[in-house]
XYZ file of C-alpha atoms in Angstrom:
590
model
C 0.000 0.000 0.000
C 1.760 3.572 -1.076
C 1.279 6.386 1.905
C -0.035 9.362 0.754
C 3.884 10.831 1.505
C 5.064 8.378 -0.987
C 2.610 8.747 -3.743
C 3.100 12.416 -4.066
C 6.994 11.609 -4.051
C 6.516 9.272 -6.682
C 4.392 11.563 -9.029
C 6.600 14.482 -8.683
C 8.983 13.669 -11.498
C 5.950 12.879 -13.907
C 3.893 16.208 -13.567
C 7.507 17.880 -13.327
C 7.854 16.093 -16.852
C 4.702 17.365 -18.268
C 4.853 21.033 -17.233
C 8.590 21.152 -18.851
C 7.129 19.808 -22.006
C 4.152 21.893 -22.094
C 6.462 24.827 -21.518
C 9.195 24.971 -23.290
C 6.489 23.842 -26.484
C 3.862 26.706 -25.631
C 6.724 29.619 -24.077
C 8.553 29.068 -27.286
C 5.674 29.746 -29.485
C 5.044 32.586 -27.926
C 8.382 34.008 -27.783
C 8.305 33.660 -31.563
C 4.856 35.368 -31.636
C 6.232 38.191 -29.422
C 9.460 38.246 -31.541
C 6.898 38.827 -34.203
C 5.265 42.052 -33.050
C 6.932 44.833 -32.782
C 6.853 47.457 -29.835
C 3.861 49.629 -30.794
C 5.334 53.682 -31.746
C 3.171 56.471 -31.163
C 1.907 57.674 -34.862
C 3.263 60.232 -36.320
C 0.782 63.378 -36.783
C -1.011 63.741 -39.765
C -0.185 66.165 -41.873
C -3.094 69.184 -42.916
C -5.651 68.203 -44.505
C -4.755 71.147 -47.501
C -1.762 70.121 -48.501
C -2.974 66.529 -49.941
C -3.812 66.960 -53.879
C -8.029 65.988 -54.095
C -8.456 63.117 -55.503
C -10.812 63.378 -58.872
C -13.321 60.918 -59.641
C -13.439 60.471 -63.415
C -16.894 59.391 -63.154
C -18.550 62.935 -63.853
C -21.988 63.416 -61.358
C -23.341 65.679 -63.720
C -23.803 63.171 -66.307
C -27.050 60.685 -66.870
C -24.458 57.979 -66.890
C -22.348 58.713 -64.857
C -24.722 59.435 -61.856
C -26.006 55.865 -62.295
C -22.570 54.622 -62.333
C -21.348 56.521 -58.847
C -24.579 54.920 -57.092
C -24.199 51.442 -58.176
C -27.882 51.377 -58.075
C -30.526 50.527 -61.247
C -34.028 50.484 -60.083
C -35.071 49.165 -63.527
C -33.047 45.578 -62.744
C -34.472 42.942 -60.815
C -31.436 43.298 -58.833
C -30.610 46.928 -58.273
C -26.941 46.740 -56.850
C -24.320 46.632 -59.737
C -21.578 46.965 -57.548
C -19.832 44.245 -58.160
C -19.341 44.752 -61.374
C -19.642 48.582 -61.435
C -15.659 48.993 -61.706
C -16.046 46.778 -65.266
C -19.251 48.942 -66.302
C -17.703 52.050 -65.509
C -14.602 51.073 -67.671
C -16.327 50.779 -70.383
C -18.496 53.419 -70.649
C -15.088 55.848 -69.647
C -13.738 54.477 -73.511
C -17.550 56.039 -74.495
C -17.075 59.238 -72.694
C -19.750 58.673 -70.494
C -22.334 58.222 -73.757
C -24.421 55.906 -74.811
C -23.013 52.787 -76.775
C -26.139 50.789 -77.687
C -28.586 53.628 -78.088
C -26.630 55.392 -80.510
C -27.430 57.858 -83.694
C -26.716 55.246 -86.160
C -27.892 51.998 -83.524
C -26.779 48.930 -84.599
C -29.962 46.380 -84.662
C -27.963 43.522 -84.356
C -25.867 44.178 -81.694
C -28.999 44.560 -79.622
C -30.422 41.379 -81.021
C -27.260 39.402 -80.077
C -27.020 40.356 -76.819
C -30.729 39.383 -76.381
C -29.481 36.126 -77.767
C -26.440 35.999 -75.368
C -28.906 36.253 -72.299
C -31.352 33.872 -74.125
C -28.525 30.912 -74.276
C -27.411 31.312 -70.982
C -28.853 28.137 -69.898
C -26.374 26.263 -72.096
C -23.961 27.009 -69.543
C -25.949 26.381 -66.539
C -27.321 29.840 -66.294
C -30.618 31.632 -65.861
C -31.566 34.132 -68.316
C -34.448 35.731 -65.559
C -31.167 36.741 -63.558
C -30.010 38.868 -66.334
C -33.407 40.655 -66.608
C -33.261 39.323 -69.979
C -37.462 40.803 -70.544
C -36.952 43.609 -69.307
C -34.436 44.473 -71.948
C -36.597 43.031 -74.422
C -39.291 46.005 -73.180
C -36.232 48.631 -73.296
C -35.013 47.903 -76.830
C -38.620 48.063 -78.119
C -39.304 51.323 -76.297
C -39.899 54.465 -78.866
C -38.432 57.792 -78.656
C -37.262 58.168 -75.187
C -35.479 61.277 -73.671
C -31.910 61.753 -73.094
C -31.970 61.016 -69.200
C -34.074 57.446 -69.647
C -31.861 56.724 -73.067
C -29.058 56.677 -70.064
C -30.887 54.640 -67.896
C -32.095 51.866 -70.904
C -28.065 52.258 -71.731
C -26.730 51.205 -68.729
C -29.110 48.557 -67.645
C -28.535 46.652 -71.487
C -24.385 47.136 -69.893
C -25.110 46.129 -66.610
C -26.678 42.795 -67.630
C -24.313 41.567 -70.246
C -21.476 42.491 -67.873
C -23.141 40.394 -65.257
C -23.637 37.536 -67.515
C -20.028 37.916 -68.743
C -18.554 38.284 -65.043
C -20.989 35.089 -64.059
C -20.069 32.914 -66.942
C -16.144 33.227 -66.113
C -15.458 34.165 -62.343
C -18.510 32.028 -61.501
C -21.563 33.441 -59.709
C -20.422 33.073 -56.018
C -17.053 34.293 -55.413
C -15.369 30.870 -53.431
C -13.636 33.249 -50.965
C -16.760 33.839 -49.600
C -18.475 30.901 -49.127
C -18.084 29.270 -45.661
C -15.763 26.510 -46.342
C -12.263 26.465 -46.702
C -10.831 27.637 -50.628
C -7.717 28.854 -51.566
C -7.982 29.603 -54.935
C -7.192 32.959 -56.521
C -9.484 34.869 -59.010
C -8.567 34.218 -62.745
C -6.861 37.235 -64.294
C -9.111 40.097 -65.158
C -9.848 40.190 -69.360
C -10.169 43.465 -71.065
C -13.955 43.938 -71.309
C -14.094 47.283 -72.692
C -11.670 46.824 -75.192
C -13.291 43.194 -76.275
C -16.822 44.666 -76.361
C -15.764 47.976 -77.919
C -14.170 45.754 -81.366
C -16.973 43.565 -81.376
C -19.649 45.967 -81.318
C -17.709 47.749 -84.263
C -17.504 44.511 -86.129
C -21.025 43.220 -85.171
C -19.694 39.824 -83.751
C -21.181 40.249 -80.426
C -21.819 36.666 -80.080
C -18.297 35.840 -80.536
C -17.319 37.620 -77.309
C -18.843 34.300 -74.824
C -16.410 32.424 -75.966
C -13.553 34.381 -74.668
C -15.016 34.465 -71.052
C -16.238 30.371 -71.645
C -14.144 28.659 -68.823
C -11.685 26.325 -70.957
C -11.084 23.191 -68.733
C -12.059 20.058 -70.171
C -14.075 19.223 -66.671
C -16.639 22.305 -67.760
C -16.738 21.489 -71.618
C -17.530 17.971 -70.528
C -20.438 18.731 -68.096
C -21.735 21.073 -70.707
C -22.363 18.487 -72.988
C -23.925 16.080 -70.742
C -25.904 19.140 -69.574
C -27.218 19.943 -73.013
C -28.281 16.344 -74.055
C -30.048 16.119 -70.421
C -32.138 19.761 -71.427
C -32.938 17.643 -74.781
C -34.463 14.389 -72.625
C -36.537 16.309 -70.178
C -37.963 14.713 -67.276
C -38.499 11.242 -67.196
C -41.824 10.612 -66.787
C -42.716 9.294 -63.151
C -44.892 6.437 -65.061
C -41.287 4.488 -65.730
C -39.752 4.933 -62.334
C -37.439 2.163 -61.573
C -39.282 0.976 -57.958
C -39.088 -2.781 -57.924
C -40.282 -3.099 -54.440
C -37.727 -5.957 -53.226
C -34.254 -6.535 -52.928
C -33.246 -8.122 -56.693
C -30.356 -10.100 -56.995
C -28.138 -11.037 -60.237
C -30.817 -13.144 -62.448
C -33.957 -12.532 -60.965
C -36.999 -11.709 -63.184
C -38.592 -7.981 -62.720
C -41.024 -6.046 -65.238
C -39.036 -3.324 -64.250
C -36.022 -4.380 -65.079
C -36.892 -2.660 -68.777
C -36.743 0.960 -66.774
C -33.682 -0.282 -65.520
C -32.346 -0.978 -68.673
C -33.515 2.352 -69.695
C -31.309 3.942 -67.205
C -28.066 2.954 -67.594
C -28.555 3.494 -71.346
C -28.972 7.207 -70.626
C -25.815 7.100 -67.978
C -23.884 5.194 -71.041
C -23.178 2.128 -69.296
C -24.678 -0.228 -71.527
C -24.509 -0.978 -75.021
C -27.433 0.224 -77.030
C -27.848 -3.245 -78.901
C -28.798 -5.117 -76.196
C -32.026 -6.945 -75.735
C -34.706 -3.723 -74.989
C -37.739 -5.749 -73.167
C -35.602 -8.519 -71.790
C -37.001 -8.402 -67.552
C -34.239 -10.750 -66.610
C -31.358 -9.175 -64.345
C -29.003 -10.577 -66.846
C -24.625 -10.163 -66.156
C -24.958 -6.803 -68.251
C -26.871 -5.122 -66.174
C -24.938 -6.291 -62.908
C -22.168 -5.404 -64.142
C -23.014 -1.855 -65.352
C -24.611 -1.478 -61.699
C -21.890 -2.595 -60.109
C -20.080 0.448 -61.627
C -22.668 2.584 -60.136
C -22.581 1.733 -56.716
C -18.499 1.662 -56.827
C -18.906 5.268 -58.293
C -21.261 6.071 -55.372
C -19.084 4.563 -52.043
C -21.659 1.472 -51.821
C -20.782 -2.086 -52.107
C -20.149 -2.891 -55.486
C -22.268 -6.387 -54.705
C -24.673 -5.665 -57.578
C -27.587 -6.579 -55.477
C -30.270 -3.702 -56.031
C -31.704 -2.959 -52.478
C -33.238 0.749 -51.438
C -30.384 2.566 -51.584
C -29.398 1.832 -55.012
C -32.429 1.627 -56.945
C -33.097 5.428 -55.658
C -29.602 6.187 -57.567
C -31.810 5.151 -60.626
C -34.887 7.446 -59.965
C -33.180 10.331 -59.831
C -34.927 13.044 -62.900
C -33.111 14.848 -65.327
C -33.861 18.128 -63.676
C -32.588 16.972 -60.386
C -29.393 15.753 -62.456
C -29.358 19.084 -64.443
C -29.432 20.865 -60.971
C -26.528 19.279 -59.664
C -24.511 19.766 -63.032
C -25.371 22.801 -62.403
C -23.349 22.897 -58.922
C -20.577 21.336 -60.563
C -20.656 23.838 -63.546
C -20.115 26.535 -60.888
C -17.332 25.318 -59.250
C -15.670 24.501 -62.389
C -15.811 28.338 -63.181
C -13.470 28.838 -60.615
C -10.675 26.577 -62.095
C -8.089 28.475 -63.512
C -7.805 27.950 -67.454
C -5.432 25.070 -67.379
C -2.570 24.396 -70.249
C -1.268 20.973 -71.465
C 1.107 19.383 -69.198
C 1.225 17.146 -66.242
C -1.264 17.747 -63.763
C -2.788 16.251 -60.684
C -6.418 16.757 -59.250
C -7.972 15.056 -55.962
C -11.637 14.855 -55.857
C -12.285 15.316 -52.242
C -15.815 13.735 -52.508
C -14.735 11.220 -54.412
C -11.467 10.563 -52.605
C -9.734 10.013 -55.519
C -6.892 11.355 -57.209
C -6.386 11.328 -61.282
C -2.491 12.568 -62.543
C -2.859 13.333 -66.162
C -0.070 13.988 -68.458
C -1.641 16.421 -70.769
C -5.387 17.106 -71.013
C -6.094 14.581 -73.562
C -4.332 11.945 -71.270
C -6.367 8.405 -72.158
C -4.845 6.862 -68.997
C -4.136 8.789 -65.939
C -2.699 7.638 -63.294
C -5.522 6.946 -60.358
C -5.177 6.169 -57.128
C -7.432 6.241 -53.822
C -6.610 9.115 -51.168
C -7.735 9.841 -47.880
C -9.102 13.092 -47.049
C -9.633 15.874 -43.548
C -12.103 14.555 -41.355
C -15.837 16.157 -41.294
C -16.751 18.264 -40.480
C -13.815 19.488 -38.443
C -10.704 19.030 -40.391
C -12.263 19.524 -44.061
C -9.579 19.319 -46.998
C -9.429 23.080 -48.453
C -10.321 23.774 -52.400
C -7.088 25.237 -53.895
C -5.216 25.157 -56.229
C -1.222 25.320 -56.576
C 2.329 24.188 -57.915
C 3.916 20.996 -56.754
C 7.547 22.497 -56.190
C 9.263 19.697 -54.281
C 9.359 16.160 -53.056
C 11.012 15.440 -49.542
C 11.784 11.748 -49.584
C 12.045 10.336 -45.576
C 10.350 13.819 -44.504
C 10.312 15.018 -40.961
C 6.923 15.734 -39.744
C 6.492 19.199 -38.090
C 3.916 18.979 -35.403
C 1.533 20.954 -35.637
C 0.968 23.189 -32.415
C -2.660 22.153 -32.248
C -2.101 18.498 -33.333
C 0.251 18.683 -30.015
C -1.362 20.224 -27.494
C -4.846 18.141 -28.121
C -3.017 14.520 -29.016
C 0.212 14.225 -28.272
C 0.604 15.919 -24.807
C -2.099 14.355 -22.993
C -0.169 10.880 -23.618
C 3.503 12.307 -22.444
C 1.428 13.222 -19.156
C 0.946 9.609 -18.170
C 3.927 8.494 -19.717
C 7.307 10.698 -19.617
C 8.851 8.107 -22.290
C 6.125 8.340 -24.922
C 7.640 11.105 -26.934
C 11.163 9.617 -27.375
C 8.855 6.218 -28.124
C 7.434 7.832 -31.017
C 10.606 9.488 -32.300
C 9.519 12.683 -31.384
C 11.912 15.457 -30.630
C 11.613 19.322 -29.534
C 13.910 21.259 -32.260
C 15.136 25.339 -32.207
C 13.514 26.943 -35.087
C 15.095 30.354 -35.814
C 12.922 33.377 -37.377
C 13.964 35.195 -40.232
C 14.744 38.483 -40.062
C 11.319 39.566 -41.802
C 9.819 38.414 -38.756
C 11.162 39.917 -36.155
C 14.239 37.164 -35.997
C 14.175 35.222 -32.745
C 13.896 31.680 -32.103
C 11.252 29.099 -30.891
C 10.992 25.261 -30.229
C 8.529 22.952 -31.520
C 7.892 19.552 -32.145
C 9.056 17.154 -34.560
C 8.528 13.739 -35.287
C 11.962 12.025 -36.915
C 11.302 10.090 -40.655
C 10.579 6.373 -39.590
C 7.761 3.603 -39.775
C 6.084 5.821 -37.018
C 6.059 8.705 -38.859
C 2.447 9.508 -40.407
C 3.936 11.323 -43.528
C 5.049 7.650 -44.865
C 8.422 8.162 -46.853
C 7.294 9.986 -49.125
C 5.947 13.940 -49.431
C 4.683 16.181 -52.204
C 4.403 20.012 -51.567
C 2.728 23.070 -53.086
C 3.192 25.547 -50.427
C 0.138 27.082 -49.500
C -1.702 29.150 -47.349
C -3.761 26.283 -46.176
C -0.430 24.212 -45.330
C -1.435 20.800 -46.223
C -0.135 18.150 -48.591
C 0.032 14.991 -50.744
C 1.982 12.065 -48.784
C 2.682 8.957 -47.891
C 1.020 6.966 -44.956
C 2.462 3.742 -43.199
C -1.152 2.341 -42.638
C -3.086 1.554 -45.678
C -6.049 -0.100 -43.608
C -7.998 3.116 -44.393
C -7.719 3.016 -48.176
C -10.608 -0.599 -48.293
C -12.877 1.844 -46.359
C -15.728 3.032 -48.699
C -15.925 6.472 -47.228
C -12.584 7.885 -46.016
C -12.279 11.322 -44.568
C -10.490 10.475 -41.539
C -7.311 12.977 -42.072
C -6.015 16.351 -40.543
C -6.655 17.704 -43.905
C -3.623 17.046 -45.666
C -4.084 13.779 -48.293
C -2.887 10.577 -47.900
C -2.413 8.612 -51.019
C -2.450 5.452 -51.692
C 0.383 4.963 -54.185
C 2.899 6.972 -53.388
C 5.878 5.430 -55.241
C 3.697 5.586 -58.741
C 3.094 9.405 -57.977
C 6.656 10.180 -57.525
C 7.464 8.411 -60.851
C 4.710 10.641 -62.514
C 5.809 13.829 -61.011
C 9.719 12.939 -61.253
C 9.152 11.048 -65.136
C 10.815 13.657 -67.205
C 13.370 14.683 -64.352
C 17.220 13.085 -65.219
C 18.306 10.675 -63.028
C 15.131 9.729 -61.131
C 13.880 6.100 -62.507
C 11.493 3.776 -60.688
C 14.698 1.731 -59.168
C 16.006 5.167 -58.100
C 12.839 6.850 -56.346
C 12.408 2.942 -54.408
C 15.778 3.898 -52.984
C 15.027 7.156 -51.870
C 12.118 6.351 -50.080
C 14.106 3.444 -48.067
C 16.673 5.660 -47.125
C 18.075 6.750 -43.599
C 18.121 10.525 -43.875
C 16.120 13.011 -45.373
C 16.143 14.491 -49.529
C 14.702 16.907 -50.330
C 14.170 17.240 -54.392
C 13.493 20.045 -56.496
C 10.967 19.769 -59.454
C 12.676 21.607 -62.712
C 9.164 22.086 -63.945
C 6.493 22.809 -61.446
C 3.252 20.630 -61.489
C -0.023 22.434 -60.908
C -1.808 20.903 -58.214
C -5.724 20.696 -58.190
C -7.817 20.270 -54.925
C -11.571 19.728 -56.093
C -14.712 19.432 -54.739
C -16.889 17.709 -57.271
C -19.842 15.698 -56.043
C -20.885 15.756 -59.871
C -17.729 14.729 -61.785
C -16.865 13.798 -65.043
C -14.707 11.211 -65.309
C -11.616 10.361 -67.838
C -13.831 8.012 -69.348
C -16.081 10.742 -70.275
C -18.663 9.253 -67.592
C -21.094 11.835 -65.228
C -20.540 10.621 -61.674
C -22.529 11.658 -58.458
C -20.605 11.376 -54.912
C -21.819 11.935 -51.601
C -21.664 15.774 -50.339
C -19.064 14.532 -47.396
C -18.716 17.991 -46.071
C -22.399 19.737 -47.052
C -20.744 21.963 -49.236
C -23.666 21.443 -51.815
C -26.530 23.049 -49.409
C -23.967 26.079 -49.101
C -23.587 26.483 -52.630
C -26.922 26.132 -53.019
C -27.893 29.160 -50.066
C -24.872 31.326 -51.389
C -27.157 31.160 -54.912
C -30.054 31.799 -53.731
C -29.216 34.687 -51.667
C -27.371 36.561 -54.828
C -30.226 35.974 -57.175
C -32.839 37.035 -54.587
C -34.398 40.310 -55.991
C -33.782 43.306 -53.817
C -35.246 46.150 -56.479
C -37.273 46.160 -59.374
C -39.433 48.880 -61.096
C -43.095 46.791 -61.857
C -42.494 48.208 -65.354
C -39.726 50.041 -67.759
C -43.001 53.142 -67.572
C -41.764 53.721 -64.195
C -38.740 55.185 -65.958
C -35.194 55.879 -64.004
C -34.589 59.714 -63.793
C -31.160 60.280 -62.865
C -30.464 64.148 -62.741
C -27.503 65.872 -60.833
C -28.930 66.309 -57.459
C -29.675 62.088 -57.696
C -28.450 60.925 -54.641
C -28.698 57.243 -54.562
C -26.921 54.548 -51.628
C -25.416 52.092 -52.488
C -26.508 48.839 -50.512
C -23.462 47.492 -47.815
């Protein structure tokens, strides 16, 4: 029996343990965070107020157009506020001089016409032409003989709504950055509206203007065809739903086995020259339903119970809705160019590495994703830099303080056990110079990075890599990281992203990741690096695929839609005409 004397003896050296730990881990972060900041100055005073040059607006006030453009407001628009594209509107009409450019002395018909036909297309790409008050400008351009102030107002609303549709069609609709999940992807580069709508107004090629702001990735073209043969079928009618009522198994008999059949015609998994009214669950259809419920995380069994026949009663609208989803997030995709690249659908938990865009046979591999909902894999997208063969793992000061430190409290030995070791990091001068510890876990089988890592720095600070358990990879769903991704091939991604380097060959890259120390190899070509989240996804193959929404980022797409196209202002009629004089006074909305 241990006295109460002894026990407190004996636990002395343990919490003694602990506490240094704790310390020297948290005081050292700080110490760099206070190395960091710098001693706050008092300000300097400001200097008067007359001797800064004014600032001038070259939006003139006293102008029809230009008061319309300095309040970012158009009551005649189902939605009023402009301002986020006001800067590209007001461009355009300062190459006009603040004048008209559709409603001109010698008005060009067809220009008008085509941009009515711009707005009328815009659900080839996904888009509603009701959101680009596309009848209202209908009424406008039909209007006779009105005044100088509401020729303005007809002016800049026709502007307005093709710049909207223009913005929409290549930034995307939402802007990702403010959606309430983690992306890190930056906006595409800004194209010279002004200038492209000033020559093709001149030349009377409006039209040809969409396909300069027409996102160029494959992923887009290829859910824009799917999209437009879906539009063609309409809804299915609810007369053929697939509802056989009992669990069928491979070679049972079912009269509505012909819907069936019906359905995975449409998805292209079956050959159109098969039997049509055949009811037998013949090794065709198993096998093209198989393919299905692999594509969907469900056991690829090819028994048809609930949950997969509701995969086949889903209508084209509710398809065309979610290609709609997909078509804005492939909007924000950079414009890729032919080369290597590698892209990880999260939902899918996936990853493809094509060699050029055309590639027939990607590499593909299954990854492991960040946890949900609290560890969520960030959109982004970057360029692969560097491999680190044998890495050292940098613990993350969270990571620590929640998982690791509770076990060295009941056990002063762990982290030596798990090759973990407290390391002086020293701050550049940028930041304030200084130094800090933190932890670090040495390269090893215990080492959660594998042998193998593959970084794009980012913002985000997360990463392809290695793992030494591949347990996780037979799970069906498998979102169970910190948020980097694990991947399940490492050795055949290094070859991809090291193929065209000199002197890396399979033999030599097998080497590297058995060896003692740590290399760290420099890519002579970066590779552009593709986080996605795609619950609708087209394959290499060509083939639409649905995935679970793993972190409910479809429901915030779908609210962050909603909420821009909600109407805030809207004249009943274009009678109730916009009179902007020089006294107009209009706020704009926060």
């Amino acid at each position: 029996m241990i006295t109460k004397s002894h026990a407190l003896k004996d636990s002395r050296p343990r919490y003694t343990w602990l506490a240094l730990v704790a310390c020297i881990y948290c005081a050292g972060t700080e110490r760099a965070l206070s190395a960091e900041m710098p001693v706050a100055t008092p300000e300097p005073a400001l200097p008067v107020i007359n001797s800064v040059s004014e600032i001038v607006n070259p939006i003139p006030a006293d102008n029809p157009i230009g008061a319309i453009l300095l309040s970012k407001q158009h009551p005649l628009l189902m939605r009023a506020d402009f301002s986020r594209v006001s800067e590209l509107v007001s461009q355009i009409y300062l190459s006009s001089q603040f004048q008209p450019i559709w409603f001109t002395a010698n008005r060009a018909e067809k220009n008008l016409n085509d941009l009515l036909s711009i707005l009328n297309n815009a659900p080839n790409d996904a888009l509603n032409p009701a959101n680009y008050d596309v009848e209202r400008l209908k009424q406008l351009i039909s209007g006779q003989n009105p005044d100088s102030t509401t020729v303005a107002s007809y002016d800049v609303a026709l502007t307005v709504s093709l710049v909207r549709y223009l913005h929409d069609l290549r930034q995307g609709q939402v802007d990702p950055r403010d959606v309430e999940y983690p992306v890190h992807i930056a906006p595409k580069p800004a194209l010279d509206l002004a200038g492209l709508l000033k020559q093709h107004m001149a030349s009377q090629t409006l039209t040809e203007v969409v396909g300069q702001f027409e996102p160029k990735t494959k992923q887009y073209q290829q859910l824009k065809q799917i999209l437009t043969r879906l539009q063609q079928l309409g809804n299915q009618a609810s007369s053929d739903e697939f509802k056989p009522g009992k669990m069928l198994r491979p070679g049972d008999k079912h009269p509505h086995i012909v819907y069936l059949r019906q359905r995975l015609r449409g998805m292209d998994l079956l050959d159109n020259s098969a039997a049509t009214d055949s009811k037998i669950y013949d090794n065709d259809l198993v096998t093209a339903v198989k393919k299905v419920q692999q594509q969907q995380g469900l056991t690829a069994d090819g028994v048809i119970g609930a949950t997969t026949a509701a995969l086949f009663n889903q209508s084209s609208s509710e398809k065309i809705a979610q290609i709609a989803l997909a078509m804005e997030r492939a909007r924000w995709i950079p414009d890729t160019t032919d080369g290597p690249m590698i892209v990880v659908n999260i939902p899918a938990f996936e990853l493809w590495a094509f060699n050029s865009i055309d590639d027939p046979n990607p590499l593909n591999m299954k990854v492991v994703v960040g946890k949900s909902p609290s560890n969520q894999t960030p959109v982004l997208w970057e360029e692969m830099k560097y491999l680190e063969f044998m890495p050292y793992w940098n613990i993350p000061k969270t990571i620590y303080e929640k998982e690791i430190l509770p076990k060295a409290a009941n056990n002063e030995g762990y982290l030596a056990s798990q090759d973990i070791e407290l390391v002086r990091h020293q701050n550049s001068e940028e930041k304030g110079g200084g130094s800090y510890l933190r932890a670090r876990q040495r390269p090893g089988k215990k080492n959660p990075l594998g042998r193998v890592k593959f970084v794009f720095p980012n913002t985000a600070d997360v990463y392809l890599h290695d793992t030494p358990g591949h347990a996780a990879f037979n799970r069906p769903r498998r979102d169970l990281s910190h948020g980097c991704v694990r991947v399940s091939a490492p050795e055949q991604l290094a070859q991809f992203v090291l193929g065209d380097q000199a002197g890396w060959d399979k033999e030599s890259i097998k080497q590297a990741m058995s060896a003692p120390k740590t290399r760290h190899v420099t890519l002579k070509r970066a590779v552009p690096v593709l986080f996605y989240y795609g619950t609708t996804f087209v394959d290499h193959q060509n083939q639409l695929r649905f995935y679970p929404d793993v972190y409910g980022q479809d429901e915030q797409l779908k609210k962050a839609l909603n909420k821009i196209h909600a109407p805030k202002t809207a004249n009943s009629s274009p009678n109730n005409q916009l009179v902007m004089n020089k006294s107009t006074d209009v706020a704009p909305n926060p």
